[in-house]
Amino acid sequence: MNLPDLSLQILYGRLGWAIVLATLLCALWRRSAPMSRVALAAVLALTLAAMALPGELSPAWWLGLAFQYPSALLVGCCLLRLAERWNGIRRSQVMPQALAGVLVVSGALLYLDAVGFLARGFYFAGFGQAAAPLVGIAAAIVCVFAIVRGHARWPAASLLGALALFALLRLPTGNLWDALIDPLLWAWAVAALLAAALRRTGRRVSDRLAEPESDPVPAPALQPLATEHFSSLKE
């Protein structure tokens, strides 16, 4: 087991939580008014200053107690979201459905394994000397392929950056899964899938309401009965 240096972990935790907290604060901004670049820079500077406070005065201390460290993928996705806000992009492309689906399934397996329902040692395999590097290499190849083909390029680049950070510095904890998923990122993926499902349901309902009603078959017109002609002359 090759763990990262403690000083690097502390530095990473403070920077990572500052980026995540800034993204959450920006998400709470009024949607009716776009966020200016000055306001975005001020929020990021405020979170960086708060995380730099010593000891228990830093929010990173309490966030670390609750969530340990943010995954490198979560930090990368938050950076992408901040970049979108900086450029005035309202509809986010940070969490595509394919990535969200993989994170939801992987996170569910890891959490079920952690609480003992599966007990297969999936989490501890992230410390492995063979399995973890092979999984990381396979994921990196998929990311490079997606970037070259232009499919979800920026989320793939964020995932590739998380894998590179783990390969070079073993951050955040020396476990591959801690670099790729955490409770906050898993909740983000679940919310993204639920939002996509609600949008599809709303479109289907609106399409049904927009369909023109079929014209009823017109009833056959009543024809007057043929009147019998009577002659006034007796035969």
mmCIF file of C-alpha atoms in Angstrom:
data_model
loop_
_atom_site.group_PDB
_atom_site.id
_atom_site.type_symbol
_atom_site.label_atom_id
_atom_site.label_comp_id
_atom_site.label_asym_id
_atom_site.label_seq_id
_atom_site.Cartn_x
_atom_site.Cartn_y
_atom_site.Cartn_z
ATOM 1 C CA MET A 1 0.000 0.000 0.000
ATOM 2 C CA ASN A 2 1.560 3.286 -1.138
ATOM 3 C CA LEU A 3 -0.071 6.257 0.609
ATOM 4 C CA PRO A 4 0.500 9.898 -0.344
ATOM 5 C CA ASP A 5 2.429 12.247 1.902
ATOM 6 C CA LEU A 6 0.315 13.724 4.707
ATOM 7 C CA SER A 7 1.241 17.315 3.812
ATOM 8 C CA LEU A 8 0.051 16.738 0.242
ATOM 9 C CA GLN A 9 -3.200 15.298 1.547
ATOM 10 C CA ILE A 10 -3.817 18.343 3.749
ATOM 11 C CA LEU A 11 -3.028 20.762 0.925
ATOM 12 C CA TYR A 12 -5.202 18.809 -1.491
ATOM 13 C CA GLY A 13 -8.060 18.701 1.002
ATOM 14 C CA ARG A 14 -8.069 22.448 1.545
ATOM 15 C CA LEU A 15 -7.888 23.267 -2.161
ATOM 16 C CA GLY A 16 -10.414 20.609 -3.099
ATOM 17 C CA TRP A 17 -12.977 21.616 -0.501
ATOM 18 C CA ALA A 18 -12.563 25.280 -1.467
ATOM 19 C CA ILE A 19 -13.444 24.461 -5.082
ATOM 20 C CA VAL A 20 -16.366 22.238 -4.079
ATOM 21 C CA LEU A 21 -17.758 24.818 -1.645
ATOM 22 C CA ALA A 22 -17.444 27.588 -4.236
ATOM 23 C CA THR A 23 -19.386 25.460 -6.715
ATOM 24 C CA LEU A 24 -22.149 24.822 -4.168
ATOM 25 C CA LEU A 25 -22.411 28.525 -3.324
ATOM 26 C CA CYS A 26 -22.614 29.402 -7.013
ATOM 27 C CA ALA A 27 -25.356 26.794 -7.466
ATOM 28 C CA LEU A 28 -27.416 28.621 -4.822
ATOM 29 C CA TRP A 29 -27.150 31.888 -6.757
ATOM 30 C CA ARG A 30 -30.373 33.336 -8.062
ATOM 31 C CA ARG A 31 -31.160 31.716 -11.375
ATOM 32 C CA SER A 32 -32.984 34.827 -12.581
ATOM 33 C CA ALA A 33 -29.776 36.875 -12.507
ATOM 34 C CA PRO A 34 -26.622 35.557 -14.196
ATOM 35 C CA MET A 35 -23.537 35.485 -11.998
ATOM 36 C CA SER A 36 -20.872 37.968 -12.998
ATOM 37 C CA ARG A 37 -17.220 37.041 -13.245
ATOM 38 C CA VAL A 38 -16.368 39.415 -10.426
ATOM 39 C CA ALA A 39 -18.877 37.700 -8.124
ATOM 40 C CA LEU A 40 -17.582 34.275 -9.127
ATOM 41 C CA ALA A 41 -13.982 35.290 -8.431
ATOM 42 C CA ALA A 42 -15.035 36.762 -5.090
ATOM 43 C CA VAL A 43 -16.795 33.535 -4.055
ATOM 44 C CA LEU A 44 -13.769 31.446 -5.011
ATOM 45 C CA ALA A 45 -11.388 33.767 -3.163
ATOM 46 C CA LEU A 46 -13.648 33.690 -0.083
ATOM 47 C CA THR A 47 -13.737 29.896 0.007
ATOM 48 C CA LEU A 48 -9.965 29.656 -0.477
ATOM 49 C CA ALA A 49 -9.407 32.085 2.389
ATOM 50 C CA ALA A 50 -11.840 30.214 4.633
ATOM 51 C CA MET A 51 -10.194 26.859 3.952
ATOM 52 C CA ALA A 52 -6.767 28.352 4.716
ATOM 53 C CA LEU A 53 -7.761 29.148 8.308
ATOM 54 C CA PRO A 54 -5.848 27.117 10.894
ATOM 55 C CA GLY A 55 -7.165 24.036 12.623
ATOM 56 C CA GLU A 56 -10.813 23.834 13.574
ATOM 57 C CA LEU A 57 -11.469 27.339 12.280
ATOM 58 C CA SER A 58 -11.240 25.991 8.742
ATOM 59 C CA PRO A 59 -14.380 24.466 7.200
ATOM 60 C CA ALA A 60 -12.045 21.885 5.674
ATOM 61 C CA TRP A 61 -11.557 20.437 9.152
ATOM 62 C CA TRP A 62 -15.266 19.720 9.604
ATOM 63 C CA LEU A 63 -15.811 18.648 6.026
ATOM 64 C CA GLY A 64 -12.905 16.257 6.401
ATOM 65 C CA LEU A 65 -14.498 14.734 9.490
ATOM 66 C CA ALA A 66 -17.759 14.205 7.607
ATOM 67 C CA PHE A 67 -16.519 13.267 4.127
ATOM 68 C CA GLN A 68 -12.738 12.852 4.477
ATOM 69 C CA TYR A 69 -11.432 14.243 1.129
ATOM 70 C CA PRO A 70 -13.336 15.128 -2.028
ATOM 71 C CA SER A 71 -12.568 12.795 -4.891
ATOM 72 C CA ALA A 72 -10.338 14.160 -7.612
ATOM 73 C CA LEU A 73 -13.155 13.595 -10.098
ATOM 74 C CA LEU A 74 -15.520 15.693 -7.976
ATOM 75 C CA VAL A 75 -12.966 18.504 -7.841
ATOM 76 C CA GLY A 76 -12.490 18.278 -11.606
ATOM 77 C CA CYS A 77 -16.232 18.364 -12.259
ATOM 78 C CA CYS A 78 -16.601 21.359 -9.950
ATOM 79 C CA LEU A 79 -13.824 23.163 -11.830
ATOM 80 C CA LEU A 80 -15.656 22.487 -15.084
ATOM 81 C CA ARG A 81 -18.888 23.843 -13.604
ATOM 82 C CA LEU A 82 -17.121 26.993 -12.417
ATOM 83 C CA ALA A 83 -15.642 27.401 -15.896
ATOM 84 C CA GLU A 84 -19.135 27.115 -17.388
ATOM 85 C CA ARG A 85 -20.411 29.803 -15.060
ATOM 86 C CA TRP A 86 -17.405 31.973 -15.897
ATOM 87 C CA ASN A 87 -18.351 31.711 -19.582
ATOM 88 C CA GLY A 88 -22.059 32.282 -18.892
ATOM 89 C CA ILE A 89 -23.198 28.759 -19.785
ATOM 90 C CA ARG A 90 -26.448 27.965 -17.996
ATOM 91 C CA ARG A 91 -27.137 24.404 -19.158
ATOM 92 C CA SER A 92 -24.359 22.296 -17.706
ATOM 93 C CA GLN A 93 -22.694 19.442 -19.613
ATOM 94 C CA VAL A 94 -20.450 18.411 -16.722
ATOM 95 C CA MET A 95 -22.422 15.307 -15.745
ATOM 96 C CA PRO A 96 -23.532 13.413 -18.879
ATOM 97 C CA GLN A 97 -25.913 10.532 -18.398
ATOM 98 C CA ALA A 98 -23.317 7.894 -19.314
ATOM 99 C CA LEU A 99 -20.908 9.093 -16.627
ATOM 100 C CA ALA A 100 -23.733 9.508 -14.121
ATOM 101 C CA GLY A 101 -24.923 5.964 -14.750
ATOM 102 C CA VAL A 102 -21.454 4.494 -14.224
ATOM 103 C CA LEU A 103 -20.987 6.489 -11.012
ATOM 104 C CA VAL A 104 -24.390 5.486 -9.630
ATOM 105 C CA VAL A 105 -23.840 1.775 -10.267
ATOM 106 C CA SER A 106 -20.225 1.808 -9.040
ATOM 107 C CA GLY A 107 -21.098 3.803 -5.946
ATOM 108 C CA ALA A 108 -24.023 1.535 -5.103
ATOM 109 C CA LEU A 109 -21.783 -1.543 -5.330
ATOM 110 C CA LEU A 110 -19.098 0.076 -3.180
ATOM 111 C CA TYR A 111 -21.546 1.214 -0.515
ATOM 112 C CA LEU A 112 -23.335 -2.131 -0.410
ATOM 113 C CA ASP A 113 -19.943 -3.774 -0.037
ATOM 114 C CA ALA A 114 -18.900 -1.353 2.697
ATOM 115 C CA VAL A 115 -21.971 -2.005 4.856
ATOM 116 C CA GLY A 116 -21.630 -5.771 4.480
ATOM 117 C CA PHE A 117 -24.436 -6.681 2.094
ATOM 118 C CA LEU A 118 -21.963 -7.913 -0.522
ATOM 119 C CA ALA A 119 -18.697 -8.290 1.441
ATOM 120 C CA ARG A 120 -16.572 -8.760 -1.678
ATOM 121 C CA GLY A 121 -13.795 -6.359 -0.760
ATOM 122 C CA PHE A 122 -14.422 -4.019 -3.695
ATOM 123 C CA TYR A 123 -13.186 -0.944 -1.832
ATOM 124 C CA PHE A 124 -9.967 -2.545 -0.608
ATOM 125 C CA ALA A 125 -9.253 -3.676 -4.177
ATOM 126 C CA GLY A 126 -8.609 0.006 -4.866
ATOM 127 C CA PHE A 127 -5.353 -0.373 -2.928
ATOM 128 C CA GLY A 128 -4.311 -3.371 -5.027
ATOM 129 C CA GLN A 129 -1.009 -3.486 -6.841
ATOM 130 C CA ALA A 130 -2.492 -5.145 -9.932
ATOM 131 C CA ALA A 131 -6.247 -4.616 -10.145
ATOM 132 C CA ALA A 132 -6.251 -0.873 -9.418
ATOM 133 C CA PRO A 133 -3.583 0.004 -12.051
ATOM 134 C CA LEU A 134 -5.338 -2.143 -14.659
ATOM 135 C CA VAL A 135 -8.686 -0.476 -13.984
ATOM 136 C CA GLY A 136 -7.028 2.951 -14.077
ATOM 137 C CA ILE A 137 -5.302 2.212 -17.395
ATOM 138 C CA ALA A 138 -8.526 0.916 -18.939
ATOM 139 C CA ALA A 139 -10.436 3.998 -17.776
ATOM 140 C CA ALA A 140 -7.687 6.281 -19.109
ATOM 141 C CA ILE A 141 -7.872 4.602 -22.532
ATOM 142 C CA VAL A 142 -11.632 5.123 -22.611
ATOM 143 C CA CYS A 143 -11.140 8.799 -21.674
ATOM 144 C CA VAL A 144 -8.570 9.352 -24.421
ATOM 145 C CA PHE A 145 -10.877 7.678 -26.951
ATOM 146 C CA ALA A 146 -13.791 9.888 -25.873
ATOM 147 C CA ILE A 147 -11.658 13.047 -26.086
ATOM 148 C CA VAL A 148 -10.394 12.150 -29.570
ATOM 149 C CA ARG A 149 -13.892 11.318 -30.807
ATOM 150 C CA GLY A 150 -15.392 14.424 -29.173
ATOM 151 C CA HIS A 151 -17.843 12.545 -26.942
ATOM 152 C CA ALA A 152 -18.271 14.338 -23.584
ATOM 153 C CA ARG A 153 -14.792 15.752 -24.056
ATOM 154 C CA TRP A 154 -14.562 17.884 -20.928
ATOM 155 C CA PRO A 155 -15.981 15.326 -18.459
ATOM 156 C CA ALA A 156 -13.611 12.769 -19.989
ATOM 157 C CA ALA A 157 -10.716 15.192 -19.520
ATOM 158 C CA SER A 158 -11.747 15.670 -15.883
ATOM 159 C CA LEU A 159 -11.770 11.913 -15.331
ATOM 160 C CA LEU A 160 -8.398 11.592 -17.044
ATOM 161 C CA GLY A 161 -6.995 14.315 -14.779
ATOM 162 C CA ALA A 162 -8.274 12.461 -11.704
ATOM 163 C CA LEU A 163 -6.565 9.283 -12.893
ATOM 164 C CA ALA A 164 -3.322 11.157 -13.587
ATOM 165 C CA LEU A 165 -3.374 12.748 -10.129
ATOM 166 C CA PHE A 166 -3.828 9.328 -8.574
ATOM 167 C CA ALA A 167 -1.089 7.761 -10.690
ATOM 168 C CA LEU A 168 1.459 10.497 -9.989
ATOM 169 C CA LEU A 169 0.750 11.507 -6.379
ATOM 170 C CA ARG A 170 -1.631 8.784 -5.162
ATOM 171 C CA LEU A 171 -4.058 11.512 -4.105
ATOM 172 C CA PRO A 172 -6.297 11.781 -2.280
ATOM 173 C CA THR A 173 -5.864 8.640 -0.134
ATOM 174 C CA GLY A 174 -3.933 6.098 -2.177
ATOM 175 C CA ASN A 175 -7.149 4.265 -3.048
ATOM 176 C CA LEU A 176 -8.336 4.383 -6.659
ATOM 177 C CA TRP A 177 -12.008 4.547 -5.697
ATOM 178 C CA ASP A 178 -11.430 7.585 -3.469
ATOM 179 C CA ALA A 179 -10.021 9.358 -6.523
ATOM 180 C CA LEU A 180 -13.054 8.549 -8.662
ATOM 181 C CA ILE A 181 -16.106 8.695 -6.386
ATOM 182 C CA ASP A 182 -17.323 10.055 -3.070
ATOM 183 C CA PRO A 183 -20.754 10.569 -1.448
ATOM 184 C CA LEU A 184 -21.226 14.079 -2.848
ATOM 185 C CA LEU A 185 -20.312 13.060 -6.396
ATOM 186 C CA TRP A 186 -22.564 10.007 -6.131
ATOM 187 C CA ALA A 187 -25.474 12.209 -5.005
ATOM 188 C CA TRP A 188 -24.755 14.564 -7.926
ATOM 189 C CA ALA A 189 -24.916 11.616 -10.355
ATOM 190 C CA VAL A 190 -28.196 10.375 -8.854
ATOM 191 C CA ALA A 191 -29.702 13.871 -9.120
ATOM 192 C CA ALA A 192 -28.552 14.143 -12.749
ATOM 193 C CA LEU A 193 -30.233 10.858 -13.675
ATOM 194 C CA LEU A 194 -33.448 11.816 -11.864
ATOM 195 C CA ALA A 195 -33.510 15.207 -13.590
ATOM 196 C CA ALA A 196 -33.000 13.540 -16.982
ATOM 197 C CA ALA A 197 -35.832 11.096 -16.265
ATOM 198 C CA LEU A 198 -38.157 13.934 -15.251
ATOM 199 C CA ARG A 199 -37.301 15.847 -18.413
ATOM 200 C CA ARG A 200 -38.088 12.820 -20.573
ATOM 201 C CA THR A 201 -41.376 12.301 -18.753
ATOM 202 C CA GLY A 202 -42.274 15.968 -19.177
ATOM 203 C CA ARG A 203 -41.517 15.832 -22.902
ATOM 204 C CA ARG A 204 -43.667 12.755 -23.340
ATOM 205 C CA VAL A 205 -46.579 14.391 -21.527
ATOM 206 C CA SER A 206 -46.227 17.576 -23.547
ATOM 207 C CA ASP A 207 -46.034 15.593 -26.797
ATOM 208 C CA ARG A 208 -49.223 13.747 -25.911
ATOM 209 C CA LEU A 209 -50.989 16.979 -25.094
ATOM 210 C CA ALA A 210 -49.764 18.546 -28.330
ATOM 211 C CA GLU A 211 -51.061 15.700 -30.502
ATOM 212 C CA PRO A 212 -54.148 16.843 -32.444
ATOM 213 C CA GLU A 213 -57.279 15.000 -31.515
ATOM 214 C CA SER A 214 -58.465 12.650 -34.206
ATOM 215 C CA ASP A 215 -61.534 13.977 -36.032
ATOM 216 C CA PRO A 216 -64.574 11.907 -35.196
ATOM 217 C CA VAL A 217 -66.121 10.020 -38.073
ATOM 218 C CA PRO A 218 -69.019 12.151 -39.247
ATOM 219 C CA ALA A 219 -72.339 10.503 -38.768
ATOM 220 C CA PRO A 220 -74.164 9.780 -41.983
ATOM 221 C CA ALA A 221 -76.568 12.507 -42.856
ATOM 222 C CA LEU A 222 -80.158 11.648 -42.434
ATOM 223 C CA GLN A 223 -81.822 11.381 -45.800
ATOM 224 C CA PRO A 224 -85.512 12.211 -46.072
ATOM 225 C CA LEU A 225 -87.647 9.202 -46.812
ATOM 226 C CA ALA A 226 -88.887 9.035 -50.320
ATOM 227 C CA THR A 227 -92.448 10.243 -50.338
ATOM 228 C CA GLU A 228 -94.970 8.184 -52.192
ATOM 229 C CA HIS A 229 -96.814 10.080 -54.869
ATOM 230 C CA PHE A 230 -100.551 9.584 -54.935
ATOM 231 C CA SER A 231 -102.656 10.471 -57.932
ATOM 232 C CA SER A 232 -105.926 12.200 -57.391
ATOM 233 C CA LEU A 233 -107.435 10.208 -60.293
ATOM 234 C CA LYS A 234 -109.050 6.935 -59.423
ATOM 235 C CA GLU A 235 -107.999 4.059 -61.560
#
